[in-house]
Amino acid sequence: MSKPLVQLTALGQSPWYDFITRDLVHSGELARLVREEGLRGMTSNPTIFEKAITGSSDYDADMKALGQKKPAEIVEALMIADVQAACDVFRPLYDAAGNGDGAVSIEVAPTLAHDTTGTITEAERLWERVARPNVMIKVPGTKAGLPAITHLIARGINVNITLLFSVARYREVIDAFSDGLMARIAKGLPIDGIHSVASFFVSRVDGMTDKALAGGGKKQKAGKRLLHKIAIANALDAYGVFRESLETDRWKTLAKHGAHVQRPLWASTSTKDPSLPDTYYVDALIAPETVNTIPPATWDAYADHGKPEIRITDETIAAARAELAAYAQLDVPSLDTITKELEDEGVEKFAASWNELLGAVRKQVEALSKAG
């Protein structure tokens, strides 16, 4: 029997790695994961880079050489070097797959999450500096991010829309993506080389809704059966919206011009609640034309005992929407309220990680300079 993560690809889902370090790339381990373990892509974010850069001496020589530059410039140079190296490992897969697999994501500074113009400027610069066709630029799916998405897609830039929590916002992201493709068609430009994913965050939703469901209230007894279910239901609802979008006349027009679907990407799929199985969110969200970006511990767990089979179907989507309707009847904060809070919190956390990374690099450069 083939390995669980390899089986995911056979079922139409692409497992990506939510992790990057210089050692992973240069040791040959990344190439092995691609060759032997079914790895199909890679994502990164400020928190991941903070751990990579501050947790290893692998970057010291480069930091010393770049010591005269500003911390943000040093961080960007280090990130770009790692992403370029990873892109080169993935390039044969990217060329062969044709669906956006083999891509490596790099994120614009999260401090720009509410700045459309700043996001566009930085995304275009990162695209040009990485200079690899299989890089994806991560743009937060905030209100300010929506016009940036349209602009970047119209420019022919691969985009990973991140920090999506609400289905309503996801609908807007689908429209922003489609608008960018239509703008290219209007100019007579090709769209068959553009790839995009929409990163829908999962387990963090349960972290909030489970707390609400356990907290008392008039209808709480009825809500106990919804514990640990709303995050998955929310994701299934999003997948239903994705499938419905492919039936529209607009998408059919885009498809005739060679458009690739913007695949839903399940993010935050590690299990935060120790009472749940460690593969809980990966097993629950298997469907064709999806991506799951998996952190190392969850990757290892799924490789060991994952149970791959299609679990998102018409029946499970209908059941999920019934669960969401039942949740809406309870005396708890609405899902709209919770997903808005999660978006705000996500932006703040990534911005904090970014600022902590800049501070750590500043200290490390100073220490290296004193050490000679």
CSV table of C-alpha atoms in Angstrom, one decimal:
chain,number,residue,atom,x,y,z
A,1,MET,CA,0.0,0.0,0.0
A,2,SER,CA,1.3,3.5,-0.9
A,3,LYS,CA,2.1,6.0,1.8
A,4,PRO,CA,-0.8,8.1,3.2
A,5,LEU,CA,0.6,11.4,2.0
A,6,VAL,CA,1.2,9.9,-1.5
A,7,GLN,CA,-2.4,8.6,-1.4
A,8,LEU,CA,-3.7,12.2,-0.9
A,9,THR,CA,-2.3,13.2,-4.2
A,10,ALA,CA,-4.0,10.2,-5.9
A,11,LEU,CA,-7.3,11.5,-4.3
A,12,GLY,CA,-6.8,15.0,-5.8
A,13,GLN,CA,-5.4,16.7,-2.7
A,14,SER,CA,-1.9,18.1,-2.7
A,15,PRO,CA,0.1,18.0,0.6
A,16,TRP,CA,2.3,21.0,1.1
A,17,TYR,CA,4.8,21.7,3.9
A,18,ASP,CA,4.1,24.6,6.2
A,19,PHE,CA,7.8,25.0,7.1
A,20,ILE,CA,11.1,26.2,5.7
A,21,THR,CA,14.7,26.4,6.9
A,22,ARG,CA,18.0,26.7,5.1
A,23,ASP,CA,19.1,23.3,6.4
A,24,LEU,CA,16.0,21.6,5.2
A,25,VAL,CA,16.7,22.8,1.7
A,26,HIS,CA,20.5,22.5,1.6
A,27,SER,CA,20.8,19.1,3.4
A,28,GLY,CA,18.8,17.4,0.6
A,29,GLU,CA,15.9,16.6,3.0
A,30,LEU,CA,13.5,18.7,1.0
A,31,ALA,CA,14.4,16.9,-2.2
A,32,ARG,CA,13.9,13.6,-0.4
A,33,LEU,CA,10.4,14.6,0.8
A,34,VAL,CA,9.4,15.5,-2.7
A,35,ARG,CA,10.9,12.4,-4.2
A,36,GLU,CA,9.8,9.8,-1.6
A,37,GLU,CA,7.1,11.3,0.7
A,38,GLY,CA,4.6,12.9,-1.7
A,39,LEU,CA,5.5,16.6,-0.8
A,40,ARG,CA,3.9,18.9,-3.5
A,41,GLY,CA,4.7,22.4,-2.4
A,42,MET,CA,5.7,24.7,0.5
A,43,THR,CA,4.4,27.7,2.4
A,44,SER,CA,6.1,30.1,4.8
A,45,ASN,CA,5.1,33.0,7.0
A,46,PRO,CA,6.8,35.5,9.4
A,47,THR,CA,6.5,33.1,12.4
A,48,ILE,CA,8.2,30.3,10.5
A,49,PHE,CA,11.0,32.5,9.3
A,50,GLU,CA,11.5,33.9,12.8
A,51,LYS,CA,12.0,30.4,14.2
A,52,ALA,CA,14.3,29.4,11.3
A,53,ILE,CA,16.5,32.5,11.4
A,54,THR,CA,16.8,32.9,15.2
A,55,GLY,CA,17.0,29.2,15.9
A,56,SER,CA,20.1,28.4,13.9
A,57,SER,CA,23.6,29.7,13.1
A,58,ASP,CA,23.0,28.8,9.4
A,59,TYR,CA,22.3,32.5,8.7
A,60,ASP,CA,25.1,34.1,10.6
A,61,ALA,CA,27.5,34.5,7.7
A,62,ASP,CA,24.9,36.2,5.6
A,63,MET,CA,23.8,38.4,8.4
A,64,LYS,CA,27.3,39.5,9.0
A,65,ALA,CA,27.8,40.3,5.3
A,66,LEU,CA,24.5,42.2,5.2
A,67,GLY,CA,25.2,44.0,8.5
A,68,GLN,CA,25.2,47.5,7.1
A,69,LYS,CA,21.6,47.2,5.8
A,70,LYS,CA,18.4,47.8,7.8
A,71,PRO,CA,17.0,44.8,9.6
A,72,ALA,CA,14.0,44.6,7.2
A,73,GLU,CA,16.4,44.5,4.2
A,74,ILE,CA,18.4,41.8,5.9
A,75,VAL,CA,15.4,39.7,6.7
A,76,GLU,CA,14.0,40.0,3.1
A,77,ALA,CA,17.4,39.0,1.7
A,78,LEU,CA,17.5,35.9,3.9
A,79,MET,CA,14.0,34.9,3.1
A,80,ILE,CA,14.4,35.4,-0.6
A,81,ALA,CA,17.6,33.3,-0.7
A,82,ASP,CA,15.7,30.4,1.1
A,83,VAL,CA,12.7,30.7,-1.1
A,84,GLN,CA,14.8,30.8,-4.3
A,85,ALA,CA,16.6,27.6,-3.2
A,86,ALA,CA,13.4,25.9,-2.4
A,87,CYS,CA,11.8,27.0,-5.7
A,88,ASP,CA,14.7,25.4,-7.5
A,89,VAL,CA,14.2,22.1,-5.8
A,90,PHE,CA,10.5,22.2,-6.6
A,91,ARG,CA,10.9,23.5,-10.2
A,92,PRO,CA,10.7,20.1,-12.0
A,93,LEU,CA,7.5,19.2,-10.1
A,94,TYR,CA,6.1,22.6,-10.9
A,95,ASP,CA,6.8,22.2,-14.6
A,96,ALA,CA,5.4,18.7,-14.7
A,97,ALA,CA,2.3,19.2,-12.5
A,98,GLY,CA,0.7,22.1,-14.3
A,99,ASN,CA,-1.7,22.9,-11.5
A,100,GLY,CA,0.4,25.1,-9.2
A,101,ASP,CA,2.0,22.2,-7.3
A,102,GLY,CA,5.7,22.8,-6.8
A,103,ALA,CA,5.1,26.4,-5.7
A,104,VAL,CA,6.8,28.0,-2.7
A,105,SER,CA,5.0,30.9,-0.9
A,106,ILE,CA,6.6,34.0,0.5
A,107,GLU,CA,4.6,36.6,2.4
A,108,VAL,CA,4.5,40.4,2.1
A,109,ALA,CA,5.2,42.1,5.4
A,110,PRO,CA,2.1,41.6,7.6
A,111,THR,CA,2.3,45.2,8.8
A,112,LEU,CA,0.9,46.0,5.3
A,113,ALA,CA,-2.3,44.0,5.8
A,114,HIS,CA,-4.5,47.1,5.7
A,115,ASP,CA,-2.5,49.0,3.1
A,116,THR,CA,-3.5,48.1,-0.5
A,117,THR,CA,-0.8,50.2,-2.2
A,118,GLY,CA,1.9,49.0,0.1
A,119,THR,CA,0.9,45.4,-0.4
A,120,ILE,CA,1.0,45.8,-4.2
A,121,THR,CA,4.4,47.5,-4.2
A,122,GLU,CA,6.0,44.9,-1.9
A,123,ALA,CA,4.4,42.0,-3.7
A,124,GLU,CA,5.7,43.2,-7.1
A,125,ARG,CA,9.1,43.7,-5.6
A,126,LEU,CA,9.2,40.2,-4.1
A,127,TRP,CA,8.0,38.7,-7.3
A,128,GLU,CA,10.8,40.4,-9.3
A,129,ARG,CA,13.5,39.7,-6.7
A,130,VAL,CA,12.7,36.0,-6.2
A,131,ALA,CA,12.5,35.7,-10.0
A,132,ARG,CA,11.2,32.2,-10.1
A,133,PRO,CA,8.0,31.2,-11.9
A,134,ASN,CA,7.0,28.9,-9.1
A,135,VAL,CA,7.0,31.5,-6.3
A,136,MET,CA,3.6,32.5,-4.8
A,137,ILE,CA,3.3,35.8,-3.1
A,138,LYS,CA,1.2,35.6,0.0
A,139,VAL,CA,-1.3,38.5,0.5
A,140,PRO,CA,-3.7,38.7,3.5
A,141,GLY,CA,-7.3,38.3,2.5
A,142,THR,CA,-8.3,41.5,4.3
A,143,LYS,CA,-10.6,44.1,2.8
A,144,ALA,CA,-7.5,46.1,1.7
A,145,GLY,CA,-6.0,42.9,0.3
A,146,LEU,CA,-8.9,42.3,-2.2
A,147,PRO,CA,-7.9,45.0,-4.7
A,148,ALA,CA,-4.3,44.0,-4.3
A,149,ILE,CA,-5.2,40.5,-5.3
A,150,THR,CA,-7.0,41.7,-8.5
A,151,HIS,CA,-4.1,43.9,-9.4
A,152,LEU,CA,-1.4,41.2,-8.9
A,153,ILE,CA,-3.3,38.5,-10.8
A,154,ALA,CA,-3.8,41.0,-13.6
A,155,ARG,CA,0.0,41.5,-13.6
A,156,GLY,CA,0.4,37.7,-14.0
A,157,ILE,CA,1.8,37.2,-10.5
A,158,ASN,CA,1.0,33.9,-8.6
A,159,VAL,CA,-0.9,34.7,-5.4
A,160,ASN,CA,-1.6,32.8,-2.2
A,161,ILE,CA,-4.4,34.6,-0.4
A,162,THR,CA,-3.9,34.0,3.3
A,163,LEU,CA,-5.7,34.5,6.6
A,164,LEU,CA,-9.1,33.5,5.4
A,165,PHE,CA,-11.6,32.6,8.1
A,166,SER,CA,-15.1,33.5,6.8
A,167,VAL,CA,-17.0,32.1,3.8
A,168,ALA,CA,-18.3,35.6,3.0
A,169,ARG,CA,-14.8,36.9,2.6
A,170,TYR,CA,-13.8,33.8,0.6
A,171,ARG,CA,-16.6,34.7,-1.9
A,172,GLU,CA,-15.0,38.2,-2.3
A,173,VAL,CA,-11.6,36.5,-2.8
A,174,ILE,CA,-13.0,34.4,-5.6
A,175,ASP,CA,-14.4,37.5,-7.2
A,176,ALA,CA,-11.1,39.4,-6.8
A,177,PHE,CA,-9.2,36.5,-8.4
A,178,SER,CA,-11.7,36.3,-11.3
A,179,ASP,CA,-11.5,40.1,-11.8
A,180,GLY,CA,-7.8,39.9,-12.2
A,181,LEU,CA,-8.0,37.1,-14.8
A,182,MET,CA,-10.8,39.0,-16.7
A,183,ALA,CA,-8.6,42.1,-16.8
A,184,ARG,CA,-5.8,40.2,-18.5
A,185,ILE,CA,-8.2,38.7,-21.0
A,186,ALA,CA,-9.5,42.2,-21.8
A,187,LYS,CA,-5.9,43.2,-22.6
A,188,GLY,CA,-5.3,40.2,-24.7
A,189,LEU,CA,-2.9,38.7,-22.2
A,190,PRO,CA,-2.6,35.0,-21.4
A,191,ILE,CA,-4.0,33.5,-18.2
A,192,ASP,CA,-2.9,29.9,-18.5
A,193,GLY,CA,0.3,30.4,-16.6
A,194,ILE,CA,-1.2,31.9,-13.5
A,195,HIS,CA,-1.7,29.9,-10.3
A,196,SER,CA,-3.4,30.9,-7.0
A,197,VAL,CA,-4.6,29.3,-3.8
A,198,ALA,CA,-7.0,30.6,-1.2
A,199,SER,CA,-5.7,29.7,2.3
A,200,PHE,CA,-8.7,29.0,4.6
A,201,PHE,CA,-7.7,28.7,8.2
A,202,VAL,CA,-9.3,25.8,10.1
A,203,SER,CA,-8.4,24.8,13.7
A,204,ARG,CA,-8.3,28.4,15.0
A,205,VAL,CA,-12.0,28.5,14.4
A,206,ASP,CA,-12.7,25.6,16.7
A,207,GLY,CA,-10.4,27.3,19.3
A,208,MET,CA,-13.0,30.1,19.4
A,209,THR,CA,-16.2,28.3,18.8
A,210,ASP,CA,-15.4,25.5,21.3
A,211,LYS,CA,-14.8,28.1,24.0
A,212,ALA,CA,-18.1,29.7,23.2
A,213,LEU,CA,-20.0,26.4,23.2
A,214,ALA,CA,-18.5,25.4,26.5
A,215,GLY,CA,-19.3,28.7,28.2
A,216,GLY,CA,-22.9,28.4,29.3
A,217,GLY,CA,-25.8,30.4,27.7
A,218,LYS,CA,-29.5,29.6,27.2
A,219,LYS,CA,-29.1,27.0,24.5
A,220,GLN,CA,-25.8,25.5,25.4
A,221,LYS,CA,-27.0,21.9,26.0
A,222,ALA,CA,-28.1,21.7,22.3
A,223,GLY,CA,-24.7,23.1,21.3
A,224,LYS,CA,-22.6,20.4,23.0
A,225,ARG,CA,-22.9,18.2,19.9
A,226,LEU,CA,-21.3,20.9,17.9
A,227,LEU,CA,-18.0,20.9,19.8
A,228,HIS,CA,-15.0,20.4,17.5
A,229,LYS,CA,-17.2,20.5,14.5
A,230,ILE,CA,-17.7,24.2,13.4
A,231,ALA,CA,-14.2,24.7,12.0
A,232,ILE,CA,-14.6,21.7,9.7
A,233,ALA,CA,-18.2,22.7,8.8
A,234,ASN,CA,-16.9,26.2,7.9
A,235,ALA,CA,-14.3,24.7,5.7
A,236,LEU,CA,-16.8,22.4,4.0
A,237,ASP,CA,-19.1,25.3,3.4
A,238,ALA,CA,-16.2,27.1,1.7
A,239,TYR,CA,-15.5,24.1,-0.5
A,240,GLY,CA,-19.2,24.1,-1.5
A,241,VAL,CA,-18.8,27.7,-2.5
A,242,PHE,CA,-15.7,26.8,-4.5
A,243,ARG,CA,-17.5,24.1,-6.4
A,244,GLU,CA,-20.5,26.4,-7.0
A,245,SER,CA,-18.2,29.1,-8.4
A,246,LEU,CA,-17.0,26.6,-11.1
A,247,GLU,CA,-20.5,26.3,-12.4
A,248,THR,CA,-20.9,30.0,-13.1
A,249,ASP,CA,-20.9,31.5,-16.7
A,250,ARG,CA,-18.0,33.7,-15.6
A,251,TRP,CA,-15.8,30.7,-14.7
A,252,LYS,CA,-16.7,28.8,-17.8
A,253,THR,CA,-15.5,31.8,-19.8
A,254,LEU,CA,-12.2,31.9,-17.9
A,255,ALA,CA,-11.8,28.2,-18.3
A,256,LYS,CA,-12.1,28.5,-22.1
A,257,HIS,CA,-9.1,30.9,-22.0
A,258,GLY,CA,-7.1,28.3,-20.0
A,259,ALA,CA,-7.6,29.5,-16.5
A,260,HIS,CA,-6.5,27.3,-13.6
A,261,VAL,CA,-8.8,27.0,-10.7
A,262,GLN,CA,-7.9,28.8,-7.5
A,263,ARG,CA,-7.7,25.8,-5.2
A,264,PRO,CA,-8.8,26.1,-1.6
A,265,LEU,CA,-5.9,25.5,0.7
A,266,TRP,CA,-6.5,24.3,4.2
A,267,ALA,CA,-4.2,26.0,6.7
A,268,SER,CA,-3.9,25.8,10.4
A,269,THR,CA,-4.6,22.0,10.3
A,270,SER,CA,-2.5,21.0,13.3
A,271,THR,CA,-4.6,19.9,16.2
A,272,LYS,CA,-4.5,22.4,19.1
A,273,ASP,CA,-6.9,20.4,21.4
A,274,PRO,CA,-5.0,17.4,22.9
A,275,SER,CA,-8.3,15.5,23.3
A,276,LEU,CA,-8.5,15.3,19.4
A,277,PRO,CA,-6.6,12.9,17.2
A,278,ASP,CA,-3.4,14.5,15.8
A,279,THR,CA,-4.6,14.0,12.2
A,280,TYR,CA,-8.1,15.3,12.9
A,281,TYR,CA,-8.2,18.2,10.5
A,282,VAL,CA,-6.2,16.6,7.8
A,283,ASP,CA,-8.4,13.5,7.6
A,284,ALA,CA,-11.6,15.5,7.6
A,285,LEU,CA,-10.8,17.8,4.7
A,286,ILE,CA,-9.8,15.5,1.8
A,287,ALA,CA,-11.3,16.5,-1.5
A,288,PRO,CA,-10.3,16.9,-5.1
A,289,GLU,CA,-8.6,20.2,-6.2
A,290,THR,CA,-7.5,21.2,-2.7
A,291,VAL,CA,-4.2,21.7,-0.9
A,292,ASN,CA,-3.4,21.1,2.7
A,293,THR,CA,-0.4,22.9,4.1
A,294,ILE,CA,0.9,20.7,6.9
A,295,PRO,CA,3.4,21.6,9.7
A,296,PRO,CA,6.2,19.1,10.4
A,297,ALA,CA,4.7,17.4,13.5
A,298,THR,CA,1.3,16.9,11.8
A,299,TRP,CA,3.1,15.8,8.6
A,300,ASP,CA,4.9,13.1,10.5
A,301,ALA,CA,1.8,12.0,12.3
A,302,TYR,CA,-0.2,11.7,9.0
A,303,ALA,CA,2.7,9.8,7.3
A,304,ASP,CA,2.5,7.3,10.2
A,305,HIS,CA,-1.2,6.8,10.7
A,306,GLY,CA,-3.3,9.0,8.4
A,307,LYS,CA,-6.4,7.5,6.8
A,308,PRO,CA,-6.8,9.1,3.4
A,309,GLU,CA,-10.2,8.9,1.7
A,310,ILE,CA,-12.5,11.5,0.1
A,311,ARG,CA,-14.5,13.0,2.9
A,312,ILE,CA,-15.9,16.2,1.4
A,313,THR,CA,-19.0,15.2,-0.6
A,314,ASP,CA,-22.4,16.6,-1.4
A,315,GLU,CA,-23.7,14.8,1.7
A,316,THR,CA,-21.0,16.1,4.1
A,317,ILE,CA,-21.3,19.6,2.7
A,318,ALA,CA,-25.1,19.5,3.3
A,319,ALA,CA,-24.5,18.2,6.9
A,320,ALA,CA,-21.9,20.9,7.5
A,321,ARG,CA,-24.3,23.6,6.5
A,322,ALA,CA,-27.0,22.2,8.8
A,323,GLU,CA,-24.4,22.3,11.7
A,324,LEU,CA,-23.6,25.9,10.9
A,325,ALA,CA,-27.4,26.7,10.9
A,326,ALA,CA,-27.7,25.0,14.2
A,327,TYR,CA,-24.8,27.0,15.6
A,328,ALA,CA,-26.4,30.2,14.5
A,329,GLN,CA,-29.4,29.5,16.6
A,330,LEU,CA,-27.4,29.2,19.8
A,331,ASP,CA,-26.8,31.9,22.4
A,332,VAL,CA,-23.2,32.3,21.5
A,333,PRO,CA,-21.1,34.8,19.5
A,334,SER,CA,-21.9,34.6,15.8
A,335,LEU,CA,-19.5,32.9,13.4
A,336,ASP,CA,-19.2,36.3,11.6
A,337,THR,CA,-18.1,37.9,14.8
A,338,ILE,CA,-15.6,35.1,15.6
A,339,THR,CA,-14.1,35.0,12.1
A,340,LYS,CA,-13.6,38.8,12.1
A,341,GLU,CA,-11.9,38.6,15.5
A,342,LEU,CA,-9.7,35.8,14.1
A,343,GLU,CA,-8.7,37.8,11.1
A,344,ASP,CA,-7.8,40.8,13.2
A,345,GLU,CA,-5.9,38.5,15.6
A,346,GLY,CA,-4.1,36.8,12.8
A,347,VAL,CA,-2.9,40.0,11.3
A,348,GLU,CA,-1.7,41.2,14.8
A,349,LYS,CA,0.1,38.0,15.5
A,350,PHE,CA,2.0,37.9,12.2
A,351,ALA,CA,2.8,41.6,12.6
A,352,ALA,CA,4.2,40.8,16.1
A,353,SER,CA,6.3,37.9,14.7
A,354,TRP,CA,7.6,40.2,12.0
A,355,ASN,CA,8.6,42.9,14.5
A,356,GLU,CA,10.2,40.3,16.8
A,357,LEU,CA,12.1,38.9,13.9
A,358,LEU,CA,13.4,42.3,13.0
A,359,GLY,CA,14.5,42.9,16.6
A,360,ALA,CA,16.2,39.5,16.8
A,361,VAL,CA,18.1,40.1,13.6
A,362,ARG,CA,19.2,43.5,14.8
A,363,LYS,CA,20.6,42.0,18.0
A,364,GLN,CA,22.2,39.1,16.2
A,365,VAL,CA,23.9,41.4,13.7
A,366,GLU,CA,25.2,43.6,16.6
A,367,ALA,CA,26.6,40.5,18.3
A,368,LEU,CA,28.3,39.2,15.2
A,369,SER,CA,29.8,42.6,14.6
A,370,LYS,CA,31.3,42.7,18.1
A,371,ALA,CA,32.5,39.1,17.8
A,372,GLY,CA,34.5,40.2,14.7
